mmCIF file of C-alpha atoms in Angstrom:
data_model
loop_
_atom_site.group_PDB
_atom_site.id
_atom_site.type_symbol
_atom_site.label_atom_id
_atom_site.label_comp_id
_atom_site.label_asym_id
_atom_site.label_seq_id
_atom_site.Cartn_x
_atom_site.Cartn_y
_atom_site.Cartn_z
ATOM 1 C CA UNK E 1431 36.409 -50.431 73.307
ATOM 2 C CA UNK E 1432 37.990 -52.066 76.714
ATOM 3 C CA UNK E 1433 36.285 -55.221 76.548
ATOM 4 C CA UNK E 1434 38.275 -58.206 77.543
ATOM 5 C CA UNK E 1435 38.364 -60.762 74.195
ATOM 6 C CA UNK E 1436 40.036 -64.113 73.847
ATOM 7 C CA UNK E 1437 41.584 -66.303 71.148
ATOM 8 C CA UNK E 1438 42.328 -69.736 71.423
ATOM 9 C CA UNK E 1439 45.212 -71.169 69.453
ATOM 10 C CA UNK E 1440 45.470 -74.281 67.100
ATOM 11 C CA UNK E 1441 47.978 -76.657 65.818
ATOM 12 C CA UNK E 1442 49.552 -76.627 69.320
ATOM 13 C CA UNK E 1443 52.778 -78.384 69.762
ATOM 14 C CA UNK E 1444 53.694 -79.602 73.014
ATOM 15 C CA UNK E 1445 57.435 -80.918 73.026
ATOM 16 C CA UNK E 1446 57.958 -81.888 76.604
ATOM 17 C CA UNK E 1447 61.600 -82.325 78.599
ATOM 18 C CA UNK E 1448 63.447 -84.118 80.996
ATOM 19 C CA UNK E 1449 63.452 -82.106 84.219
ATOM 20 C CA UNK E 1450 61.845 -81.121 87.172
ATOM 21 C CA UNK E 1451 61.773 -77.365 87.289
ATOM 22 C CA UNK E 1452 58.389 -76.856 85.372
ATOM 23 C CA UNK E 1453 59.260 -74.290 82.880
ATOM 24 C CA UNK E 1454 57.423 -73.949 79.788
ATOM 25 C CA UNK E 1455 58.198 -71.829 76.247
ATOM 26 C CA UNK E 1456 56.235 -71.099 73.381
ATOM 27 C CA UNK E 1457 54.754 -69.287 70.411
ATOM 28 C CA UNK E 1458 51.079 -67.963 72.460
ATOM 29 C CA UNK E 1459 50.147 -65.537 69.288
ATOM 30 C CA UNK E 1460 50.608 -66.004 65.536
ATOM 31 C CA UNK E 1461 50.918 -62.814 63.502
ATOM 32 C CA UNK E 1462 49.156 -62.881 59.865
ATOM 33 C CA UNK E 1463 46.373 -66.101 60.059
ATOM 34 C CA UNK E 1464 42.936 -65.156 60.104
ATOM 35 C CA UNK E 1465 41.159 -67.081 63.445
ATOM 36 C CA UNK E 1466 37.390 -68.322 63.104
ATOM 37 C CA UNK E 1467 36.176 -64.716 64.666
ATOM 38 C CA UNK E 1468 37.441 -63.190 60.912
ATOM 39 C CA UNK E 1469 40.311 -61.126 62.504
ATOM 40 C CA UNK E 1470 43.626 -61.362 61.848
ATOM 41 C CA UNK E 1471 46.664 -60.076 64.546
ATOM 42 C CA UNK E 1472 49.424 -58.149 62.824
ATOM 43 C CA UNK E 1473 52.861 -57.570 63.667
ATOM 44 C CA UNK E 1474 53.834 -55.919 67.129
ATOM 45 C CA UNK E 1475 50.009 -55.959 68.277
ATOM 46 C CA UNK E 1476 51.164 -55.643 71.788
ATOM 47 C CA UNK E 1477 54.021 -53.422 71.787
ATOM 48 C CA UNK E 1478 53.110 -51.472 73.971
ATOM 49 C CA UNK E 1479 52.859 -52.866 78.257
ATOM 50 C CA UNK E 1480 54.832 -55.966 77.642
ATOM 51 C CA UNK E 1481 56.373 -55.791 80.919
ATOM 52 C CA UNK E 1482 56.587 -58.107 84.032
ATOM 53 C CA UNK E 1483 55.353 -61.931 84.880
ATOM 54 C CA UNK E 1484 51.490 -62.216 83.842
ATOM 55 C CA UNK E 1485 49.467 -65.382 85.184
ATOM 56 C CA UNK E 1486 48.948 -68.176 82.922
ATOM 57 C CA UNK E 1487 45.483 -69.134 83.532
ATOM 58 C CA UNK E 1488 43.262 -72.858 83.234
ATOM 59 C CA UNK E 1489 40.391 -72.096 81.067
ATOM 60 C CA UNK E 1490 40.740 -68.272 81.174
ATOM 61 C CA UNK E 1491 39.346 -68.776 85.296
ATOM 62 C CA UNK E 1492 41.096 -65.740 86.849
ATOM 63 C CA UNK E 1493 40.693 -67.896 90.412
ATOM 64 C CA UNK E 1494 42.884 -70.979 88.538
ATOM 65 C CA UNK E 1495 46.064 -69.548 88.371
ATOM 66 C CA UNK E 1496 48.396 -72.259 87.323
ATOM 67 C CA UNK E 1497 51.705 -70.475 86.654
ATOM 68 C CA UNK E 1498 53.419 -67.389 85.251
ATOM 69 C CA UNK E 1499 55.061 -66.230 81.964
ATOM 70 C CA UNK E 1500 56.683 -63.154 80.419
ATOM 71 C CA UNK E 1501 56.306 -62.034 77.128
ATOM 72 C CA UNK E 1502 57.978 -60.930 74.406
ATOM 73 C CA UNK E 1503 57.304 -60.013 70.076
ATOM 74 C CA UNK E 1504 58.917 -61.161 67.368
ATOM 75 C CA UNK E 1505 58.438 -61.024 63.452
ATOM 76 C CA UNK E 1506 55.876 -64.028 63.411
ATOM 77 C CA UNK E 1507 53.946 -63.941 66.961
ATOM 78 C CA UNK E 1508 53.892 -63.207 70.248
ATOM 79 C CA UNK E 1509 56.161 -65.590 72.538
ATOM 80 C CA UNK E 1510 55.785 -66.568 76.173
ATOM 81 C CA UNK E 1511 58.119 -68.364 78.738
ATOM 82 C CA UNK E 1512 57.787 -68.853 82.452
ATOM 83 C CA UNK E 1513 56.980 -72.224 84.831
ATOM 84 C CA UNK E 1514 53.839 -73.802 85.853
ATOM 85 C CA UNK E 1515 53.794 -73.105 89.872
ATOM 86 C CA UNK E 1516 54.217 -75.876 92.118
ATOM 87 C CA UNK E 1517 50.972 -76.265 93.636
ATOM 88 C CA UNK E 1518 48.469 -79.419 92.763
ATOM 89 C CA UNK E 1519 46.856 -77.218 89.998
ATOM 90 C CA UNK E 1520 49.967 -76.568 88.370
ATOM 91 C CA UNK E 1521 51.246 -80.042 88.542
ATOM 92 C CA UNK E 1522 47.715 -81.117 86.733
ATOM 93 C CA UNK E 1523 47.765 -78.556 84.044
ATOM 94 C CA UNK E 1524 51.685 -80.203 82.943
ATOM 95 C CA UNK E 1525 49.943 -84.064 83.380
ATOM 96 C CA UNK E 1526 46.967 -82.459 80.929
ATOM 97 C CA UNK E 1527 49.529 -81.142 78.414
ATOM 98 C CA UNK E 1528 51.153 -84.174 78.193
ATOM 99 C CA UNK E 1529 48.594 -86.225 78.028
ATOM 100 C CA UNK E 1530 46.704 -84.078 75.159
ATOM 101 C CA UNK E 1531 43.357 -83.013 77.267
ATOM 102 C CA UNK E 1532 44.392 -79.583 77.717
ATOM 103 C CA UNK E 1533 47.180 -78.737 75.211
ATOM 104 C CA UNK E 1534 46.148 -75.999 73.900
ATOM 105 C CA UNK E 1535 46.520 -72.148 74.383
ATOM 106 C CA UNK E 1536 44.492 -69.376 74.818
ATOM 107 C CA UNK E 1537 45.196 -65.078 74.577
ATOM 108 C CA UNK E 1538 43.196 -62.936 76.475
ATOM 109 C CA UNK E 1539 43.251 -59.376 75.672
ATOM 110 C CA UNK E 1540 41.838 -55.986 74.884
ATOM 111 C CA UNK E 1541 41.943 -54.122 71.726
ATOM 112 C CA UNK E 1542 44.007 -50.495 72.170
ATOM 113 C CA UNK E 1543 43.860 -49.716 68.462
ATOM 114 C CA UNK E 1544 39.974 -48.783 67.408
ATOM 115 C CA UNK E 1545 38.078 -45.331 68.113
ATOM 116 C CA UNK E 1546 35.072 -44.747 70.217
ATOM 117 C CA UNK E 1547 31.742 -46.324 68.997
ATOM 118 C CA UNK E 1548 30.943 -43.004 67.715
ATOM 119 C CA UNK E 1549 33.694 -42.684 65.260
ATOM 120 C CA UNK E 1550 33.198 -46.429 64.093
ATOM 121 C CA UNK E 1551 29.578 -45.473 63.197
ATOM 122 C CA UNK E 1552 30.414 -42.655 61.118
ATOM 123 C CA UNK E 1553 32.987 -44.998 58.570
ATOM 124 C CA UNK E 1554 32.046 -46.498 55.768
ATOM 125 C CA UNK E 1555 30.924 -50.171 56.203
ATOM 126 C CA UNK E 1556 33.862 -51.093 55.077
ATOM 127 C CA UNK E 1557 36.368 -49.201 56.479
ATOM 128 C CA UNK E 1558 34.847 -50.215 59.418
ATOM 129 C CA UNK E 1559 34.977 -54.007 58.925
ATOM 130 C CA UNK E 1560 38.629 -53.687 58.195
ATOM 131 C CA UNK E 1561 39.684 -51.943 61.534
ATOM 132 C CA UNK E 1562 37.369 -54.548 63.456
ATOM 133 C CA UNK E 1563 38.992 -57.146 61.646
ATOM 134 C CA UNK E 1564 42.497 -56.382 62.049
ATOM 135 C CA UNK E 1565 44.124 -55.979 65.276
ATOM 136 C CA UNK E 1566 46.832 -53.697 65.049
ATOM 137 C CA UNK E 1567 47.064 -52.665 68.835
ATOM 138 C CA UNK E 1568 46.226 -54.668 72.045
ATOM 139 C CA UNK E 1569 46.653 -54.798 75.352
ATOM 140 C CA UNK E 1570 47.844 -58.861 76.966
ATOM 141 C CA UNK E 1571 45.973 -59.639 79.919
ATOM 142 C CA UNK E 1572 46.932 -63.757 80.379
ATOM 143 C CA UNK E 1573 47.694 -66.661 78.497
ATOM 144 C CA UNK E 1574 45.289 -69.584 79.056
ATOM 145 C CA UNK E 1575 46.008 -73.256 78.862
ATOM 146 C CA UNK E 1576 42.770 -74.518 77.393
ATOM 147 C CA UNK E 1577 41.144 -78.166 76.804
ATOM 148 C CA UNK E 1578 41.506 -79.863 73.164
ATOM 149 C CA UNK E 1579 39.589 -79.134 70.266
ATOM 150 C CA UNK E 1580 38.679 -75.514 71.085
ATOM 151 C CA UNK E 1581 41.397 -73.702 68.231
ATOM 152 C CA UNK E 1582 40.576 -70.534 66.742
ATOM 153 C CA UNK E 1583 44.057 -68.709 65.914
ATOM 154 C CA UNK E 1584 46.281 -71.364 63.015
ATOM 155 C CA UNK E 1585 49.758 -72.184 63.678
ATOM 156 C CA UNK E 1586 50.522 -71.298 67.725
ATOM 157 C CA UNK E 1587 52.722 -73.309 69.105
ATOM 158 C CA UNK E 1588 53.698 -74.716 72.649
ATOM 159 C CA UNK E 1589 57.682 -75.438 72.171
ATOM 160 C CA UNK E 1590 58.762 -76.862 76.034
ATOM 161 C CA UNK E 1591 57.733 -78.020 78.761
ATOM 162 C CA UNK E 1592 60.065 -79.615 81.183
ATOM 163 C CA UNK E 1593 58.657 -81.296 83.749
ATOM 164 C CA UNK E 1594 59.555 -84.702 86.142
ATOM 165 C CA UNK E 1595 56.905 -86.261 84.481
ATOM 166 C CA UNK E 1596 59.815 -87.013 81.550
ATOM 167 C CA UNK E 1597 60.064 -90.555 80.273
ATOM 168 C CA UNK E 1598 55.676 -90.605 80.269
ATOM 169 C CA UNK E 1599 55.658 -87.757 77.554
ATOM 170 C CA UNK E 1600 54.787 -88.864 73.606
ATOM 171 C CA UNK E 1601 53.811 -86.016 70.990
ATOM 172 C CA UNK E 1602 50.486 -85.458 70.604
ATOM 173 C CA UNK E 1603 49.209 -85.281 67.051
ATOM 174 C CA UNK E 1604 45.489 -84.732 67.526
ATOM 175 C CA UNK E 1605 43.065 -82.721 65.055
ATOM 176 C CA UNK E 1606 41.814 -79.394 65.916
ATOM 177 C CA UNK E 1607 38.771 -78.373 64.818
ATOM 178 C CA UNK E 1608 39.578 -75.356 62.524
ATOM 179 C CA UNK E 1609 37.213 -73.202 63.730
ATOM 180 C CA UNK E 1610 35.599 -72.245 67.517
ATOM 181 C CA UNK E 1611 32.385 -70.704 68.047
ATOM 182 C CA UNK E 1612 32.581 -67.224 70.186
ATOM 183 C CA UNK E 1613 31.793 -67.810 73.426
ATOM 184 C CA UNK E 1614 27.774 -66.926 74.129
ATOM 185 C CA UNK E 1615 28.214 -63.061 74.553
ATOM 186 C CA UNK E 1616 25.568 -62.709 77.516
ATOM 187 C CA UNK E 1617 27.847 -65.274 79.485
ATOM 188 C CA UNK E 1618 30.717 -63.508 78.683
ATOM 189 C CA UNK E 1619 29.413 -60.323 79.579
ATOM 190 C CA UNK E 1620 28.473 -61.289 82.852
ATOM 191 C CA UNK E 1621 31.726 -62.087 83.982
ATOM 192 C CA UNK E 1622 33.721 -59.376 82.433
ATOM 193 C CA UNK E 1623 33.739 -57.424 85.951
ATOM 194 C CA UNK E 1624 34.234 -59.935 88.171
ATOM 195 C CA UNK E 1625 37.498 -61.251 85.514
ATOM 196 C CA UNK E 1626 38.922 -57.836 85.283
ATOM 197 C CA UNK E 1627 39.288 -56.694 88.941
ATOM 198 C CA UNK E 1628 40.358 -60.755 89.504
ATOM 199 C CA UNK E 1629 43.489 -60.313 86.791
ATOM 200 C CA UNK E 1630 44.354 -56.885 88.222
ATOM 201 C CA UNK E 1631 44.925 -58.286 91.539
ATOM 202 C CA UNK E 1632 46.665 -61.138 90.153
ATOM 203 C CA UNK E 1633 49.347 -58.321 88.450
ATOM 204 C CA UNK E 1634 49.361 -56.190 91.414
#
């Protein structure tokens, strides 16, 4: 049960600030909503390993690094803070948030908390649909700033971002859709490899 998952984030809420150092705080991880995959992340799902700067991705692309954040739980979610890096790709991702094309966030992560496939199979269907659909243990990866409309995980939140971009920024209010589809799982698993031993070297 290592595979690499993701869960994108609605009702994001950019609140941008004067400034020109490019840091960037918010709630990445809401503890006790149930996202459009039917699971539900409970409190201090990634106790254990948060430690260090992780990458905040574009679009989950381990080769578009765009800054990076540390992490850290509290009673309703998981919170991140760091600074978009200086570099033309970070500079975008900040114009995107502002302007409301990519304001959204992302988790990627795999699950530490659920046996073998061999002891799932021997549960009861529905003890077994309860420990798929609550995550209880998990290992963070990254954080991924993601285009609009693509929510799965209710009531995330993107506090600050300061940036010298400043006087430009207005709230965006835009609908989410309230539910994502998965993405196609042959895609996915495809890529899994070549994502893993990308994000390892990015942490190394």
């Amino acid at each position: 049960m290592t595979e690499l998952e993701f869960r994108s984030l609605e009702d994001i809420d950019w609140r941008l600030d004067d400034g020109a150092d490019g840091t960037f705080e918010g709630l990445a991880c809401r503890y006790g909503v149930i996202d459009s995959y039917g699971t539900t992340f409970h409190p201090k799902a990634f106790r254990k390993g948060l430690k260090g700067q992780y990458a905040l991705l574009f679009m989950h692309s381990p080769y578009q690094p765009i800054g990076t954040f540390s992490a850290e739980e509290r009673d309703d979610g998981l919170y991140i803070s760091g600074r978009y890096d200086d570099t033309t790709a970070g500079r975008d991702a900040r114009t995107m948030a502002r302007s409301g094309s990519a304001s959204e966030l992302s988790v990627g992560f795999v699950r530490t908390d659920l046996p073998d496939w061999s002891k799932l199979s021997e549960m009861s269907d529905e003890d077994r649909e309860a420990a798929l659909a609550n995550i209880k243990g998990a290992r963070l990866v990254e954080v991924s700033q993601i285009t609009a409309r693509m929510a799965a995980v209710p009531g995330s939140k993107l506090k600050t971002v300061r940036s010298a971009l400043g006087d430009l920024y207005e709230q965006v209010d835009a609908p989410t859709l309230p539910e994502a589809a998965a993405p196609p799982a042959d895609g996915r698993q495809m890529d899994l490899r070549r994502r893993r031993a990308a994000l390892l070297r990015l942490g190394s």
